Amino acid sequence: SQTIHQWPATLVQPVGSPLSLECTVEGTSNPNLYWYRQAAGRGLQLLFYSVGIGQISSEVPQNLSASRPQDRQFILSSKKLLLSDSGFYLCAWTRQGYGYTFGSGTRLTVV
Amino acid sequence: AQSVTQPDIHITVSEGASLELRCNYSYGATPYLFWYVQSPGQGLQLLLKYFSGDTLVQGIKGFEAEFKRSQSSFNLRKPSVHWSDAAEYFCAVGLIQGAQKLVFGQGTRLTINP
């Protein structure tokens, strides 16, 4: 069966520090991968998606970047965090006909 | 552009009462449709999905949803809610073409009165 792992679960980082959130998928190959962010009390905003290794598309201009170094690995990064980067970050994957599966999320607080 | 509207930000119902959460979408073709539930501090759990076929879809935890093409709606229903159903509910449209992105509504927060 397919599983998705996301870590860390919780992160408190100072303003200006770097960020690296990792997401891996098991039990499938060539998935589409997504990073979403959920600000407090709001819906989910798509940040990045990837349809293959090294292929990254950004939905909104921001302080974050994403990379896909391996088929089933998706990384969200920042060189210098801002207060506005705080939120709940969710990774997800899909393949045609499978629907979408989400990770358990990372709660990021920038202080 | 594709969009999803959940008109009700917050709904309160009594335990044992029936529930209907509304969802309307805007999309140029028949989309994939989803309902997810999120408990506080948790990820999203899929309740049900519609790809094609029977427009009444059964999901987990006793939920169902009906796709109405003429109304561009995909409302979620449950005949009798339980206290454990208190959570945030998200309707989403999956775009069939390209990268198959998922577009979410703003969510409806469900509170259950004992």
CSV table of C-alpha atoms in Angstrom, one decimal:
chain,number,residue,atom,x,y,z
A,1,SER,CA,0.0,0.0,0.0
A,2,GLN,CA,1.0,3.6,-0.5
A,3,THR,CA,2.1,5.8,2.4
A,4,ILE,CA,3.3,9.3,2.7
A,5,HIS,CA,5.7,10.5,5.4
A,6,GLN,CA,6.2,14.1,6.4
A,7,TRP,CA,8.6,15.5,9.0
A,8,PRO,CA,9.1,17.1,11.4
A,9,ALA,CA,5.7,17.4,12.9
A,10,THR,CA,6.4,20.6,14.7
A,11,LEU,CA,9.0,23.2,14.2
A,12,VAL,CA,9.8,26.5,15.9
A,13,GLN,CA,12.3,28.6,14.0
A,14,PRO,CA,13.6,32.2,14.5
A,15,VAL,CA,13.1,34.8,11.8
A,16,GLY,CA,16.0,34.7,9.3
A,17,SER,CA,16.8,31.0,9.9
A,18,PRO,CA,16.7,28.4,7.1
A,19,LEU,CA,14.0,25.8,6.6
A,20,SER,CA,13.9,22.3,5.2
A,21,LEU,CA,10.7,20.2,5.3
A,22,GLU,CA,10.8,16.8,3.8
A,23,CYS,CA,8.1,14.5,2.4
A,24,THR,CA,8.5,11.0,1.0
A,25,VAL,CA,6.1,8.7,-0.6
A,26,GLU,CA,6.3,4.9,-0.5
A,27,GLY,CA,4.5,2.2,-2.5
A,28,THR,CA,4.1,4.0,-5.8
A,29,SER,CA,6.3,5.5,-8.6
A,30,ASN,CA,6.2,8.7,-10.5
A,31,PRO,CA,3.6,10.4,-8.3
A,32,ASN,CA,2.5,14.0,-8.6
A,33,LEU,CA,3.7,15.8,-5.5
A,34,TYR,CA,2.3,18.9,-3.8
A,35,TRP,CA,3.1,21.3,-1.0
A,36,TYR,CA,0.1,23.1,0.6
A,37,ARG,CA,0.1,25.7,3.3
A,38,GLN,CA,-2.8,26.4,5.7
A,39,ALA,CA,-2.6,29.7,7.6
A,40,ALA,CA,-4.4,29.9,10.9
A,41,GLY,CA,-8.2,29.8,10.4
A,42,ARG,CA,-7.9,29.7,6.6
A,43,GLY,CA,-8.1,27.2,3.8
A,44,LEU,CA,-5.3,25.4,2.0
A,45,GLN,CA,-3.2,27.2,-0.5
A,46,LEU,CA,-1.2,25.3,-3.1
A,47,LEU,CA,2.4,26.4,-3.0
A,48,PHE,CA,4.3,24.1,-5.3
A,49,TYR,CA,3.7,21.0,-7.3
A,50,SER,CA,5.9,18.5,-9.2
A,51,VAL,CA,5.1,16.1,-12.0
A,52,GLY,CA,8.5,14.5,-12.1
A,53,ILE,CA,12.1,14.6,-10.8
A,54,GLY,CA,13.6,18.1,-11.0
A,55,GLN,CA,10.3,19.5,-12.3
A,56,ILE,CA,8.9,22.2,-9.9
A,57,SER,CA,6.1,24.6,-10.5
A,58,SER,CA,5.3,27.5,-8.2
A,59,GLU,CA,1.8,28.7,-7.7
A,60,VAL,CA,2.5,31.9,-5.7
A,61,PRO,CA,5.6,34.1,-5.4
A,62,GLN,CA,7.0,33.8,-1.9
A,63,ASN,CA,10.0,33.3,0.3
A,64,LEU,CA,9.9,29.5,-0.2
A,65,SER,CA,11.3,27.1,-2.7
A,66,ALA,CA,10.8,23.4,-3.5
A,67,SER,CA,12.9,20.6,-4.9
A,68,ARG,CA,12.4,17.0,-6.0
A,69,PRO,CA,15.8,15.3,-5.9
A,70,GLN,CA,14.3,11.8,-6.2
A,71,ASP,CA,11.1,10.4,-7.6
A,72,ARG,CA,9.3,10.0,-4.3
A,73,GLN,CA,11.0,12.8,-2.3
A,74,PHE,CA,9.7,16.4,-2.1
A,75,ILE,CA,11.5,19.1,-0.1
A,76,LEU,CA,10.3,22.5,0.9
A,77,SER,CA,13.0,25.1,1.8
A,78,SER,CA,13.7,28.6,2.7
A,79,LYS,CA,17.0,30.4,3.0
A,80,LYS,CA,15.6,33.0,5.5
A,81,LEU,CA,12.3,32.6,7.2
A,82,LEU,CA,9.8,35.4,7.7
A,83,LEU,CA,7.1,35.7,10.3
A,84,SER,CA,4.5,35.3,7.6
A,85,ASP,CA,5.9,31.8,6.8
A,86,SER,CA,4.2,30.5,9.9
A,87,GLY,CA,1.5,28.0,9.2
A,88,PHE,CA,0.6,24.3,8.8
A,89,TYR,CA,2.4,22.7,5.8
A,90,LEU,CA,1.0,19.7,4.1
A,91,CYS,CA,2.5,17.4,1.5
A,92,ALA,CA,0.3,15.4,-0.8
A,93,TRP,CA,0.6,13.0,-3.7
A,94,THR,CA,-1.6,11.6,-6.4
A,95,ARG,CA,-1.6,9.6,-9.5
A,96,GLN,CA,-4.3,9.4,-12.1
A,97,GLY,CA,-7.3,7.6,-10.6
A,98,TYR,CA,-5.8,7.3,-7.1
A,99,GLY,CA,-7.2,10.5,-5.5
A,100,TYR,CA,-5.0,12.6,-3.3
A,101,THR,CA,-3.3,11.5,-0.1
A,102,PHE,CA,-2.0,13.9,2.5
A,103,GLY,CA,0.8,13.7,5.0
A,104,SER,CA,0.2,14.5,8.6
A,105,GLY,CA,1.5,18.0,8.3
A,106,THR,CA,4.2,20.2,9.8
A,107,ARG,CA,3.3,23.0,12.2
A,108,LEU,CA,5.8,25.8,11.6
A,109,THR,CA,6.0,28.7,14.0
A,110,VAL,CA,8.4,31.5,13.1
A,111,VAL,CA,9.4,33.6,16.1
B,1,ALA,CA,-10.2,30.1,-13.1
B,2,GLN,CA,-11.3,27.2,-11.0
B,3,SER,CA,-12.8,27.9,-7.6
B,4,VAL,CA,-14.6,26.2,-4.8
B,5,THR,CA,-17.1,27.9,-2.5
B,6,GLN,CA,-18.2,26.7,0.8
B,7,PRO,CA,-20.8,29.3,1.9
B,8,ASP,CA,-20.9,28.3,5.5
B,9,ILE,CA,-17.8,29.2,7.6
B,10,HIS,CA,-19.2,27.7,10.8
B,11,ILE,CA,-22.1,25.4,11.4
B,12,THR,CA,-23.4,24.2,14.8
B,13,VAL,CA,-25.8,21.2,15.0
B,14,SER,CA,-27.0,19.1,17.9
B,15,GLU,CA,-25.8,15.6,18.3
B,16,GLY,CA,-28.1,13.2,16.5
B,17,ALA,CA,-29.3,15.9,14.1
B,18,SER,CA,-28.9,15.7,10.4
B,19,LEU,CA,-26.1,17.6,8.6
B,20,GLU,CA,-25.6,19.2,5.2
B,21,LEU,CA,-22.5,21.1,4.2
B,22,ARG,CA,-22.7,23.0,1.0
B,23,CYS,CA,-20.1,23.1,-1.7
B,24,ASN,CA,-20.2,24.8,-5.1
B,25,TYR,CA,-17.5,24.8,-7.7
B,26,SER,CA,-16.6,26.6,-10.9
B,27,TYR,CA,-14.8,24.5,-13.5
B,28,GLY,CA,-15.0,24.2,-17.2
B,29,ALA,CA,-15.4,20.5,-17.3
B,30,THR,CA,-16.6,17.7,-15.0
B,31,PRO,CA,-14.0,17.7,-12.2
B,32,TYR,CA,-13.0,15.2,-9.7
B,33,LEU,CA,-14.7,16.2,-6.4
B,34,PHE,CA,-13.6,15.5,-2.9
B,35,TRP,CA,-14.5,16.0,0.7
B,36,TYR,CA,-11.8,16.0,3.4
B,37,VAL,CA,-12.1,16.3,7.1
B,38,GLN,CA,-9.4,17.8,9.4
B,39,SER,CA,-9.3,17.5,13.2
B,40,PRO,CA,-7.4,20.2,15.0
B,41,GLY,CA,-3.7,20.0,14.4
B,42,GLN,CA,-4.0,17.0,12.1
B,43,GLY,CA,-3.7,16.3,8.4
B,44,LEU,CA,-6.5,15.8,6.0
B,45,GLN,CA,-8.5,12.6,5.8
B,46,LEU,CA,-10.5,11.8,2.7
B,47,LEU,CA,-14.2,11.3,3.4
B,48,LEU,CA,-15.3,10.5,-0.1
B,49,LYS,CA,-14.6,11.3,-3.7
B,50,TYR,CA,-16.5,11.5,-7.0
B,51,PHE,CA,-14.8,10.7,-10.3
B,52,SER,CA,-17.6,9.6,-12.5
B,53,GLY,CA,-20.7,7.3,-12.5
B,54,ASP,CA,-23.3,7.3,-9.7
B,55,THR,CA,-23.8,10.9,-8.5
B,56,LEU,CA,-24.5,9.8,-5.0
B,57,VAL,CA,-21.3,8.8,-3.3
B,58,GLN,CA,-20.9,7.0,-0.1
B,59,GLY,CA,-17.9,7.7,2.1
B,60,ILE,CA,-16.5,6.8,5.5
B,61,LYS,CA,-18.0,7.6,8.9
B,62,GLY,CA,-21.5,7.5,7.5
B,63,PHE,CA,-21.1,10.5,5.2
B,64,GLU,CA,-22.5,10.8,1.7
B,65,ALA,CA,-22.4,13.5,-1.0
B,66,GLU,CA,-24.4,14.1,-4.1
B,67,PHE,CA,-23.0,15.6,-7.3
B,68,LYS,CA,-25.4,17.9,-9.1
B,69,ARG,CA,-24.0,19.0,-12.4
B,70,SER,CA,-26.8,21.5,-13.1
B,71,GLN,CA,-26.1,23.3,-9.8
B,72,SER,CA,-22.3,22.8,-9.9
B,73,SER,CA,-22.7,21.4,-6.3
B,74,PHE,CA,-21.3,18.6,-4.3
B,75,ASN,CA,-23.0,18.8,-0.9
B,76,LEU,CA,-22.0,16.6,2.0
B,77,ARG,CA,-24.6,15.0,4.2
B,78,LYS,CA,-24.9,12.8,7.2
B,79,PRO,CA,-28.3,11.7,8.7
B,80,SER,CA,-27.2,11.8,12.3
B,81,VAL,CA,-24.1,13.5,13.6
B,82,HIS,CA,-21.9,12.3,16.5
B,83,TRP,CA,-19.8,14.4,18.8
B,84,SER,CA,-16.7,13.0,17.1
B,85,ASP,CA,-17.8,14.6,13.8
B,86,ALA,CA,-16.7,18.0,15.2
B,87,ALA,CA,-13.9,19.2,12.8
B,88,GLU,CA,-13.1,21.3,9.8
B,89,TYR,CA,-14.5,20.1,6.5
B,90,PHE,CA,-13.0,20.9,3.1
B,91,CYS,CA,-14.5,20.5,-0.3
B,92,ALA,CA,-12.0,20.3,-3.1
B,93,VAL,CA,-11.9,20.1,-6.9
B,94,GLY,CA,-9.3,18.0,-8.6
B,95,LEU,CA,-8.3,19.3,-12.0
B,96,ILE,CA,-8.2,16.5,-14.5
B,97,GLN,CA,-5.8,18.1,-16.9
B,98,GLY,CA,-2.1,18.8,-16.5
B,99,ALA,CA,-0.7,18.5,-13.0
B,100,GLN,CA,-4.1,17.5,-11.5
B,101,LYS,CA,-3.9,20.2,-8.9
B,102,LEU,CA,-6.4,20.2,-6.0
B,103,VAL,CA,-8.3,23.4,-5.4
B,104,PHE,CA,-9.8,23.8,-1.9
B,105,GLY,CA,-12.7,25.7,-0.5
B,106,GLN,CA,-12.2,27.8,2.6
B,107,GLY,CA,-13.6,25.1,4.8
B,108,THR,CA,-16.6,24.8,7.1
B,109,ARG,CA,-16.0,24.4,10.8
B,110,LEU,CA,-18.6,22.0,12.4
B,111,THR,CA,-19.4,22.3,16.1
B,112,ILE,CA,-21.6,19.7,17.8
B,113,ASN,CA,-23.8,20.6,20.7
B,114,PRO,CA,-24.4,17.8,23.2
